Coordinates of C-alpha atoms in Angstrom, one line a residue:
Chain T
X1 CA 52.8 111.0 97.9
X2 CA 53.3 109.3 94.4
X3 CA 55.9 110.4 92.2
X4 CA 53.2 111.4 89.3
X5 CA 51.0 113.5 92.1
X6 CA 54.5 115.2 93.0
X7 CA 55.2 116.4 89.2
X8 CA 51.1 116.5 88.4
X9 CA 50.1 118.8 91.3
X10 CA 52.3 121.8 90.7
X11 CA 51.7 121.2 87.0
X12 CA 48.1 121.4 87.3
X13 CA 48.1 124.2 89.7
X14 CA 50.7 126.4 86.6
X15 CA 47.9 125.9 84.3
X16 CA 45.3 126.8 86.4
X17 CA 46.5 130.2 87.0
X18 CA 48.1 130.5 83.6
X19 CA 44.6 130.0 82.5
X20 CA 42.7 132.7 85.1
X21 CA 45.7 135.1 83.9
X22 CA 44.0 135.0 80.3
X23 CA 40.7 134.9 81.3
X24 CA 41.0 138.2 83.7
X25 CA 43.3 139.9 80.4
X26 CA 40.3 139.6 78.2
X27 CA 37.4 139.6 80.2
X28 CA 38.4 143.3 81.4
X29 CA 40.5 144.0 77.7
X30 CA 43.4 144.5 79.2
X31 CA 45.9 146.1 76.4
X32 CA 49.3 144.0 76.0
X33 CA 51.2 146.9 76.8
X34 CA 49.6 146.5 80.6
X35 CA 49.3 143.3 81.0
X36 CA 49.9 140.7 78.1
X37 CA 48.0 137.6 78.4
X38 CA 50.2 133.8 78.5
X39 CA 49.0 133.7 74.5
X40 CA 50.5 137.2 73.9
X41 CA 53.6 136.2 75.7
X42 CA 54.0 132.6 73.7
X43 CA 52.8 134.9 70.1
X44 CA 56.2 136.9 71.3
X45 CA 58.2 134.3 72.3
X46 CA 57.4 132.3 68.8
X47 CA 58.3 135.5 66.5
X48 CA 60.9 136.8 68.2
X49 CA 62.2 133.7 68.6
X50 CA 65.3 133.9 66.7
X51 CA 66.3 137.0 68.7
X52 CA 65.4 135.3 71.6
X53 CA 67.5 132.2 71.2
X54 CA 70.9 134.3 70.7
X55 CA 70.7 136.7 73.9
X56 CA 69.7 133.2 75.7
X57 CA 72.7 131.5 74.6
X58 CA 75.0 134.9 75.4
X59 CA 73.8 134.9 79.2
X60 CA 74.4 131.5 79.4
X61 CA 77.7 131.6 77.5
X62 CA 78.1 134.4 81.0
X63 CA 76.8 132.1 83.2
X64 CA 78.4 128.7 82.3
X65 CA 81.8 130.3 82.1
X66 CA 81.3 132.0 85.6
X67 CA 79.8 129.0 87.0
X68 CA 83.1 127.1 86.1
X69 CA 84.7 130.3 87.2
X70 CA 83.1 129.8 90.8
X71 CA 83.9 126.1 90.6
X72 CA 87.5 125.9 90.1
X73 CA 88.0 129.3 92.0
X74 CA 86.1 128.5 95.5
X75 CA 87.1 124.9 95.4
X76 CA 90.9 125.4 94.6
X77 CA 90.9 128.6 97.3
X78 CA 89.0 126.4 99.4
X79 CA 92.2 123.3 98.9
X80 CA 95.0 126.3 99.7
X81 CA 92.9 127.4 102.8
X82 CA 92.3 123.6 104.0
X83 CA 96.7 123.2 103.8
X84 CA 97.1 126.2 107.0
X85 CA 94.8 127.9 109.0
X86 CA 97.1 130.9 108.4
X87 CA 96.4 131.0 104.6
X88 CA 92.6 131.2 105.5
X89 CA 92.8 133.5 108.7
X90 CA 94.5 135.7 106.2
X91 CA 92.2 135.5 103.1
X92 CA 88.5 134.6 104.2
X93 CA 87.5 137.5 105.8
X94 CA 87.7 139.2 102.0
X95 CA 86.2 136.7 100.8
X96 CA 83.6 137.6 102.8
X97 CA 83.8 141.5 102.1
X98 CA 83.5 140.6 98.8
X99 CA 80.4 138.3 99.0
X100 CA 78.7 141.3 101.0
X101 CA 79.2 144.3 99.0
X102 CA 75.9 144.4 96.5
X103 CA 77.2 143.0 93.6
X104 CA 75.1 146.1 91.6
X105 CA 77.0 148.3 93.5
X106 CA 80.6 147.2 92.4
X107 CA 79.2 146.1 88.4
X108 CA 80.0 149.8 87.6
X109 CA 83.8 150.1 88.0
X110 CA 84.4 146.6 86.3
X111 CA 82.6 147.7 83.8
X112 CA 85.1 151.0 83.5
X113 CA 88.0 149.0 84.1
X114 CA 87.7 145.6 82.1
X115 CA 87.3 146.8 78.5
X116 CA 86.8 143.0 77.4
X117 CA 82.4 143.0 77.4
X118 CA 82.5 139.3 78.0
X119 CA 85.2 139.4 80.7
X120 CA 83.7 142.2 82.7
X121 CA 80.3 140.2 82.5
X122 CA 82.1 137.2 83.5
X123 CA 83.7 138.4 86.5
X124 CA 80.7 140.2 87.8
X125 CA 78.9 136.8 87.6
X126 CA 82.0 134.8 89.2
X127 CA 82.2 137.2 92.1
X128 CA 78.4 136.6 93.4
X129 CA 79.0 132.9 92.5
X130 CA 82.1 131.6 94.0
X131 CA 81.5 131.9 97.5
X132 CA 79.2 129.3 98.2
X133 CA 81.7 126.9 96.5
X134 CA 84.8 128.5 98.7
X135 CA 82.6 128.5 102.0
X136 CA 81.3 125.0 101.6
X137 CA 83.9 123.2 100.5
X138 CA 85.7 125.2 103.1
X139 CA 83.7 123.3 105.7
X140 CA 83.5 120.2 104.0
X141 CA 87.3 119.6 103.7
X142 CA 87.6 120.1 107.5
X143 CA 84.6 118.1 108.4
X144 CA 86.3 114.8 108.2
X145 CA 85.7 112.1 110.9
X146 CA 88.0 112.8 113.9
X147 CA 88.3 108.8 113.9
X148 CA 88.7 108.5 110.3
X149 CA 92.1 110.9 110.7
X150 CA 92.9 108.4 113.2
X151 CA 92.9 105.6 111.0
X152 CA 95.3 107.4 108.2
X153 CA 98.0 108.6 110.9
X154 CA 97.9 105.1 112.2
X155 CA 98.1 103.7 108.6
X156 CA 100.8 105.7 108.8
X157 CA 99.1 108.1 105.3
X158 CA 101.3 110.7 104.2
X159 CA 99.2 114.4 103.8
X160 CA 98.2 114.1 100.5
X161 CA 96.9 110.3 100.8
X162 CA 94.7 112.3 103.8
X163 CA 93.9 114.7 101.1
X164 CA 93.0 112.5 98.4
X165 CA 91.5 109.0 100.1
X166 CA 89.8 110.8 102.8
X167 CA 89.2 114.8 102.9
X168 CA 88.3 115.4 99.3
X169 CA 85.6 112.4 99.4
X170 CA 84.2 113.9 102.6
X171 CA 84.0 117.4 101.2
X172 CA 82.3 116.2 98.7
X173 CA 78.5 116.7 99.4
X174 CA 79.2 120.3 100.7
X175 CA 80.9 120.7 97.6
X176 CA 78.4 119.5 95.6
X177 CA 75.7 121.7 97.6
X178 CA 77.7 124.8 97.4
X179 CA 77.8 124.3 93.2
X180 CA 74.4 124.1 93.6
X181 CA 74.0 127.2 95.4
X182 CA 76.4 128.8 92.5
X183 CA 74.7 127.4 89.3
X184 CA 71.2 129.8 90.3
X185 CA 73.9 132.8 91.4
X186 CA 76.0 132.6 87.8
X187 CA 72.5 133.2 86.2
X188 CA 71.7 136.0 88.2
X189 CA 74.8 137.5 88.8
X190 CA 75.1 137.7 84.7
X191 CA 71.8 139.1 84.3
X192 CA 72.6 141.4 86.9
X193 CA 76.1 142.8 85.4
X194 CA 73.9 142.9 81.8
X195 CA 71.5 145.1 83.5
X196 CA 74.3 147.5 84.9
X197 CA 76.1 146.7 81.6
X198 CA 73.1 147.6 79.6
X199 CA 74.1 149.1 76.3
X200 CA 78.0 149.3 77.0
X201 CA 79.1 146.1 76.0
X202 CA 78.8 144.8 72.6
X203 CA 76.8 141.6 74.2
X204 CA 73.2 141.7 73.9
X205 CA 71.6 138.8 76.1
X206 CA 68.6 138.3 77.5
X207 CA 68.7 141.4 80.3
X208 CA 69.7 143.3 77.7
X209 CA 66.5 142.4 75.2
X210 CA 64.1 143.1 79.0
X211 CA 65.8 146.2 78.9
X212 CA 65.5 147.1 75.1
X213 CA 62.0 146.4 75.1
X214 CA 61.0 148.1 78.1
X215 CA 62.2 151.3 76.1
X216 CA 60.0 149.9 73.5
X217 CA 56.9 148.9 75.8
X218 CA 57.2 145.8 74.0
X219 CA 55.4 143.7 76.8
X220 CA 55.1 140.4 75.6
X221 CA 58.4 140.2 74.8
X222 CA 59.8 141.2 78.3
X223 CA 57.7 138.5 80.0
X224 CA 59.1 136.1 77.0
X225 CA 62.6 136.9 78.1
X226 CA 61.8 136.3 81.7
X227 CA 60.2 133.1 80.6
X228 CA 63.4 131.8 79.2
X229 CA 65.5 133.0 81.9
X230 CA 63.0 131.2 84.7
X231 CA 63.5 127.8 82.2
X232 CA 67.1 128.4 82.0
X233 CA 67.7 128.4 85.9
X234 CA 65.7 125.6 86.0
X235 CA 66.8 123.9 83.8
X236 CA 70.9 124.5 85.3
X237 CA 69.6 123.2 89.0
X238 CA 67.9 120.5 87.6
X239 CA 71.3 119.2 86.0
X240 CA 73.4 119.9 89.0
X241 CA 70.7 118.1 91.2
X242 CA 71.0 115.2 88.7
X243 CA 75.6 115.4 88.8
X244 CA 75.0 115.4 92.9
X245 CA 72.8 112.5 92.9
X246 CA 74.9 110.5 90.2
X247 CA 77.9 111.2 92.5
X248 CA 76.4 110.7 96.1
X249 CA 73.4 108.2 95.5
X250 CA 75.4 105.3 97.2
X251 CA 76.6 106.7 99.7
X252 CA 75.2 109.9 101.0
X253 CA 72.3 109.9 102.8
X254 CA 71.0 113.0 101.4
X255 CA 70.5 110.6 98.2
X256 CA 70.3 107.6 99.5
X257 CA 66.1 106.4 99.3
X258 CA 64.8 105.1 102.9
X259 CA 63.1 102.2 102.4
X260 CA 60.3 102.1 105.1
Chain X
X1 CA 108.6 88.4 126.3
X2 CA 107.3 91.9 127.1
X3 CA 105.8 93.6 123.5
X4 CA 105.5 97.2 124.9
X5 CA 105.7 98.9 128.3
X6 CA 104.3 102.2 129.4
X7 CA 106.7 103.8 132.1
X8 CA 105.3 106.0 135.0
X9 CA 103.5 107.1 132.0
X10 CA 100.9 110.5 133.0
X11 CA 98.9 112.2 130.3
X12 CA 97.1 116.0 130.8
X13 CA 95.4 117.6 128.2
X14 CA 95.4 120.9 127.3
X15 CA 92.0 122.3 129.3
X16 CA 94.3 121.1 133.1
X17 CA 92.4 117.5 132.8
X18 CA 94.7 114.5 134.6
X19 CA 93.6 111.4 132.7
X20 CA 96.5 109.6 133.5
X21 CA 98.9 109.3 136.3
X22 CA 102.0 107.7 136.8
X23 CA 100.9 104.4 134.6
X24 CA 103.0 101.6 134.5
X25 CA 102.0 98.7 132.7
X26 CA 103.4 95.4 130.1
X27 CA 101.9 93.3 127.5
X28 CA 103.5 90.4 127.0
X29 CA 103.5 88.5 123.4
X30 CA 100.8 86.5 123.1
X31 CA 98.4 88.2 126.0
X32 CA 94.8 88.6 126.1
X33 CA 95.1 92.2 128.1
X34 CA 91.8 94.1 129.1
X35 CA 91.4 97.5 130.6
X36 CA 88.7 97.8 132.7
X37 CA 87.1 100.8 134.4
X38 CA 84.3 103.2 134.7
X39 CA 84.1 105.6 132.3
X40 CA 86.6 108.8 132.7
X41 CA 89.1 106.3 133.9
X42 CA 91.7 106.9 131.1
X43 CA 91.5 103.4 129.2
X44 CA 91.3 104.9 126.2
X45 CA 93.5 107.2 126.9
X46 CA 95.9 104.8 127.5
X47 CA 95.0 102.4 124.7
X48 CA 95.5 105.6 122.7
X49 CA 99.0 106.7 124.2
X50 CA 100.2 103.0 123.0
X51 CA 98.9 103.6 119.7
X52 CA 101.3 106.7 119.4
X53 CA 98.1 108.9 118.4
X54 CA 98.8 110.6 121.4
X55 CA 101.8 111.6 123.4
X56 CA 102.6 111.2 127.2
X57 CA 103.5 114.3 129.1
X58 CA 105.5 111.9 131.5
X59 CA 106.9 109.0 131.5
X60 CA 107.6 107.1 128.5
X61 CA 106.2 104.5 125.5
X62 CA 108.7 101.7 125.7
X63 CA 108.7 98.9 122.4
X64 CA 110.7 96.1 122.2
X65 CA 111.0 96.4 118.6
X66 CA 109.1 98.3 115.9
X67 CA 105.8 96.1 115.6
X68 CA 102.8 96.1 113.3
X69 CA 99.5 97.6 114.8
X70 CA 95.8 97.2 114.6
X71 CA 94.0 99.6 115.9
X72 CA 89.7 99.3 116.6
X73 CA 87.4 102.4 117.4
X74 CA 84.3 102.5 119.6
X75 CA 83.0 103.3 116.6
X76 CA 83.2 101.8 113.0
X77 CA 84.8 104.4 111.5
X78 CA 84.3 103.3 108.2
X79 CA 84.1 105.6 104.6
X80 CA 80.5 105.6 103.9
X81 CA 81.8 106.6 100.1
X82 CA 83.6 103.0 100.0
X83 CA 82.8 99.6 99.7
X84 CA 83.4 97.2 102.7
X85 CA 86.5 96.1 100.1
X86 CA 87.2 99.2 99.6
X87 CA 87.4 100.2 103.6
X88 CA 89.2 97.2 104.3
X89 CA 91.8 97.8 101.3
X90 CA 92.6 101.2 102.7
X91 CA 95.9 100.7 105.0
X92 CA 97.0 98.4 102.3
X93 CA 96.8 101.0 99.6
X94 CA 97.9 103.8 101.8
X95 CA 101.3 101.4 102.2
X96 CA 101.3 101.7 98.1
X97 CA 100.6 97.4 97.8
X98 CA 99.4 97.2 94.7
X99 CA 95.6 97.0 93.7
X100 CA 95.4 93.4 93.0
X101 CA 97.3 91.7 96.0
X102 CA 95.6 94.5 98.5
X103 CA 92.1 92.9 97.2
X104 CA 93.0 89.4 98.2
X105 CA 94.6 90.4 101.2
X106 CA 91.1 92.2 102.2
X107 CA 89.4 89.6 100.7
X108 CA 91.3 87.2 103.7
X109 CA 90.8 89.6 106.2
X110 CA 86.9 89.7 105.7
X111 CA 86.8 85.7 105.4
X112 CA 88.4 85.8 108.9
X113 CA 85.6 87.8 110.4
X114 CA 82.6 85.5 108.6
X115 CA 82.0 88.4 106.2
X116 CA 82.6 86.6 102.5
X117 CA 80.4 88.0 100.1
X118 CA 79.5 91.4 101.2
X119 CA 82.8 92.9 99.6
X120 CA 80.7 94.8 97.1
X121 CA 77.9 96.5 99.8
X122 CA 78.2 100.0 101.5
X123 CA 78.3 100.7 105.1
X124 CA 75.3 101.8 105.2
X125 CA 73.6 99.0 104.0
X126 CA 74.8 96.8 107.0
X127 CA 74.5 96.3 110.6
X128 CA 76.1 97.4 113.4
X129 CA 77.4 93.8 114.0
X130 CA 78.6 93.9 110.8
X131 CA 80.2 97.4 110.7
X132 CA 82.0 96.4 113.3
X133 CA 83.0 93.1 111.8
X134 CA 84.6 94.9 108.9
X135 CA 86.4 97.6 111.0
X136 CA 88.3 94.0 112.3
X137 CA 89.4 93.4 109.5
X138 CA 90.4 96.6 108.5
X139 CA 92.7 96.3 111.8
X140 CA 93.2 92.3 110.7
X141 CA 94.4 93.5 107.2
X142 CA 98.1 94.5 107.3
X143 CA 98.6 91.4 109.3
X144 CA 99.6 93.1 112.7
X145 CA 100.9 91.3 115.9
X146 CA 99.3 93.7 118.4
X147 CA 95.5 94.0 118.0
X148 CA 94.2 97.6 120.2
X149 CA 90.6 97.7 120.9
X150 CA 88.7 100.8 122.4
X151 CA 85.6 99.6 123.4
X152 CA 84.6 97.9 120.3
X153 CA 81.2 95.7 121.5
X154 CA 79.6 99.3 123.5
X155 CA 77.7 100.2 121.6
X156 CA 76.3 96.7 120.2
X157 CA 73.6 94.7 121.3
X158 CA 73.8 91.7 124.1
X159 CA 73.6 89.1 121.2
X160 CA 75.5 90.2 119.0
X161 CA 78.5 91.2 121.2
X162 CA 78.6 88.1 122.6
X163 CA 78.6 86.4 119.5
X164 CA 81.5 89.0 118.6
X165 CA 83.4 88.0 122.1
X166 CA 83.1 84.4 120.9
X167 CA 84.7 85.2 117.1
X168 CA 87.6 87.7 118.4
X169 CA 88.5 85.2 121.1
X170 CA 88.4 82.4 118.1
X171 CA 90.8 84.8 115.8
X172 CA 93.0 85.2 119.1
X173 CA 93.6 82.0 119.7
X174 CA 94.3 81.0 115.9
X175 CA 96.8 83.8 114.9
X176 CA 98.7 84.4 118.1
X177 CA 98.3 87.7 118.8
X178 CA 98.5 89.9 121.3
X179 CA 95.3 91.7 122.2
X180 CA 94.8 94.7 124.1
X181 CA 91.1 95.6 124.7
X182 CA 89.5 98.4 126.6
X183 CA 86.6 97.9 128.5
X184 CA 83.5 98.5 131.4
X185 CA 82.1 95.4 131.1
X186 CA 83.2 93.3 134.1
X187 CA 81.7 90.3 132.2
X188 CA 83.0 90.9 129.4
X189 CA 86.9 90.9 130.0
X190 CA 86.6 88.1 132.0
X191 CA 85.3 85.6 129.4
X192 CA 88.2 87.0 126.7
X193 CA 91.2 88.2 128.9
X194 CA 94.2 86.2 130.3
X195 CA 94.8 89.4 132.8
X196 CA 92.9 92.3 133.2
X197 CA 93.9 95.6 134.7
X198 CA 91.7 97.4 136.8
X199 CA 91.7 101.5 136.3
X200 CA 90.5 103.7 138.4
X201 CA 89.6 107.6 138.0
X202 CA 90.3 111.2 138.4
X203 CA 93.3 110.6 138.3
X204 CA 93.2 107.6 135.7
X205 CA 95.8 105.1 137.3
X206 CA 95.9 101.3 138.0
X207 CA 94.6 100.0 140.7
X208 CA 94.5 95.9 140.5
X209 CA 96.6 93.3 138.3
X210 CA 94.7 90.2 138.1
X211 CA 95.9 87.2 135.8
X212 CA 93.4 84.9 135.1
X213 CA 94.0 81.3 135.4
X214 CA 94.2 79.0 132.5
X215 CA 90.1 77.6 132.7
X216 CA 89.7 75.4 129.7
X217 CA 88.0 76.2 126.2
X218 CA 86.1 79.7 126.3
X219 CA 82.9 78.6 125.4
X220 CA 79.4 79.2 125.9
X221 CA 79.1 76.7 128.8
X222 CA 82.4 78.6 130.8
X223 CA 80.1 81.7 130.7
X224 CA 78.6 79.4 133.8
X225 CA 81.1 77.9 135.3
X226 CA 82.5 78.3 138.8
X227 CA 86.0 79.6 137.4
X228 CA 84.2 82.3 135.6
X229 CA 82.0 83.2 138.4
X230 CA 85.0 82.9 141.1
X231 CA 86.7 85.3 138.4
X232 CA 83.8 87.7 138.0
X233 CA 83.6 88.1 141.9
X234 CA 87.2 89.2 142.1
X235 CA 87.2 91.2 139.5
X236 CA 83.9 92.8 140.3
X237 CA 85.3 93.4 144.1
X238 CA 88.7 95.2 142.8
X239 CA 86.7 97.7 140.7
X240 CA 84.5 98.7 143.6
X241 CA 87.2 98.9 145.8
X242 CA 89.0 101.3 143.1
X243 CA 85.7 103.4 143.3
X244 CA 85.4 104.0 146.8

């Protein structure tokens, strides 16, 4: 299949049904507070726009920082387990409680304990987020060649030449995987705490604006919100697809084109 | 001039399996040195145990003096992240050399194995010839005197490995090194050894000695020559006496 057919076909099939949505609204007058039709929604999108924009850029301010959060959390617990099996016997299995327990369910009591909006919000978000970064990495930084570890001891590589030259670069497609995995959890875990959140932080961002106009029955504007938070997780898997590929498409053949 | 010895050297591993028992074997400087036997016979094992990347539970790893070792896998075993440079750099720039002279030195190394002008491609992008072409001179690279190889040619193609027979004989004979190469091809470690040692399994030990004489050039027409054949026959007759 072509490149264009790959982007066209989906394209053509959102329009399609975009397009029956509006006929079905106003062939059966539908009122917007039912069932807006994709006109309705952009009308809303384009006048609340400016009210828009700033929730958007809050949950994102959320999810960025957690995603870096997650990042530099998972992967540096992820280096301190790789140094001793006793380190990770110890630790992973909370790891693990903590990736299990609903994230909803535990939103509450940060929320009564962190007084800081943003931080509580934050730390919500990092706690769905991180452990696909600790788990893959995890695996990654032991899945090394057996004969590759070979080759250092016999060059005679001192641990953190094993680290550096050959573990980290190894690791580094489950890394990159696993901060993929994270980028679409940060969103949702900071829409998530902003819907448990809801009016007791000082943040408004986008959950926040479903929320406020649901008590409103201001439809359109609910769907507009969802809209932007659809195109922002998009739009943050996109780019991390694009940082995997810039750093793997040499070598890794999860990037690497087969030319048949 | 005896390089390294293994004493009444055994070797169990940790799930009760005897790969090795009561080994005693010398490789003299200079020494074309196969192991030969089926597989399970503890060759590699043995090649391994030399290397020091594993440790004999009897017996004992005796050197001369400390010497400089190049070690070859089965397998390539090359970064797929690096360049062939950049894989053939590696022991250099784990000994801290600095960038520049480690380059030229790799740059040498892959010269010596006919690979000039691929120092910029990926593993990936080659073939298994050549994989295993720059893994030499990964093992060619920090200049050692003892050359180990485990079964290097397996997994290649007839062509191909005897092409590589042809060039690893050719380095041999140019650099004086000792070579000590692991094995189950009868044919094959009769066209590149001056002695090959015959192994035997369960448990791993050797069974047969035999020094090859001195038969002119190794070349494409001793492959058919009565010295090679003689060879083949005696060789071929100690491992199947080791197997019954």
């Amino acid at each position: 299949m072509s490149r264009a057919a790959r982007f066209l076909l989906p394209t053509l099939v959102g329009l399609l049904f975009l397009l029956g949505w509006e006929i079905l609204v106003r062939a059966n007058d539908i009122p917007p507070y039912l069932l807006p039709g994709p006109m309705a929604i952009a009308r809303a999108m384009v006048e609340d726009w400016p009210n828009l924009w700033a929730s958007l850029l809050v949950t994102l301010g959320v999810t960025f920082a957690a995603l870096a959060a997650a990042v530099i959390g998972g992967g540096g617990l992820a280096l301190i387990f790789a140094q001793s099996r006793w380190i990770e016997a110890s630790l992973f299995p909370y790891a693990i409680i903590l990736q299990v327990t609903p994230i909803i369910a535990i939103a509450p009591l940060i929320l009564i304990y962190v007084r800081d909006g943003f931080l509580a919000l934050l730390i919500c978000a990092w706690i769905v987020a991180f452990f696909p970064v600790l788990s893959n990495t995890t695996l990654g930084l032991r899945a090394a060649d057996h004969g590759l570890l070979d080759l250092m001891r016999l060059a005679g590589a001192r641990r953190w030449q094993i680290l550096w030259y050959l573990r980290l670069p190894a690791a580094m497609p489950y890394f990159l995987a696993g901060v993929r995995i994270a980028g679409g959890l940060s969103l949702i875990g900071a829409v998530v705490a902003e819907f448990t959140a809801g009016t007791a932080t000082a943040g408004s961002g986008l959950a926040y604006r479903i929320l406020e106009s649901g008590y409103r029955l201001d439809i359109p504007k609910m769907y507009a919100a969802l809209a932007l938070l659809s195109v922002a997780g998009i739009a943050i898997y996109a780019a991390l697809a694009l940082v995997s590929w810039l750093v793997l498409r040499r070598w890794h053949e999860s990037e690497v084109r087969q030319e048949l | 001039m005896t390089l390294v010895a293994l004493r009444g050297v055994g070797k169990t591993f940790s799930n009760g399996t005897e790969a090795l028992r009561g080994v005693d074997l010398a490789l003299g400087a200079g020494e074309f040195v196969s192991l030969l036997g089926p597989s399970g016979c503890g060759k590699s094992t043995a090649l391994r145990l030399i290397a020091g990347l594993a440790e004999p539970s009897a017996g004992r790893v005796e050197w001369a003096r400390r010497e400089r070792l190049g070690f070859v896998f089965q397998e390539p075993t090359l970064m797929p992240w690096r360049t062939v440079l950049g894989n053939v750099r590696l022991p250099l720039q784990v000994a801290g050399i600095g960038k520049s002279e480690a380059a030229a030195r790799a740059e040498a190394a892959l010269a010596q194995v006919g690979l000039a002008g691929f120092e910029a491609s990926y593993p990936r992008q080659l073939s298994g010839g050549m994989k295993m072409r720059v893994a030499i001179a990964r093992a060619l690279v920090t200049g050692p005197n003892l050359l180990l190889l485990d079964e290097p040619f397996a997994a290649l193609d007839e062509i191909t490995r005897l092409r590589l027979n042809e060039d690893l004989l050719g380095l041999w004979a140019s650099s004086g090194l000792t070579v000590a190469f692991v094995t189950h091809s009868v044919y094959e470690s009769v066209f590149l050894s001056t002695r090959i040692l015959v192994m035997a399994p369960r448990p791993g030990r050797i069974v047969a000695d035999i020094a090859l004489p001195e038969a002119g050039p190794r070349d494409e027409a001793y492959r058919t020559s009565a010295p090679y054949n003689e060879a083949c026959r005696t060789v071929s007759a100690a491992l199947k006496a080791a197997m019954s």
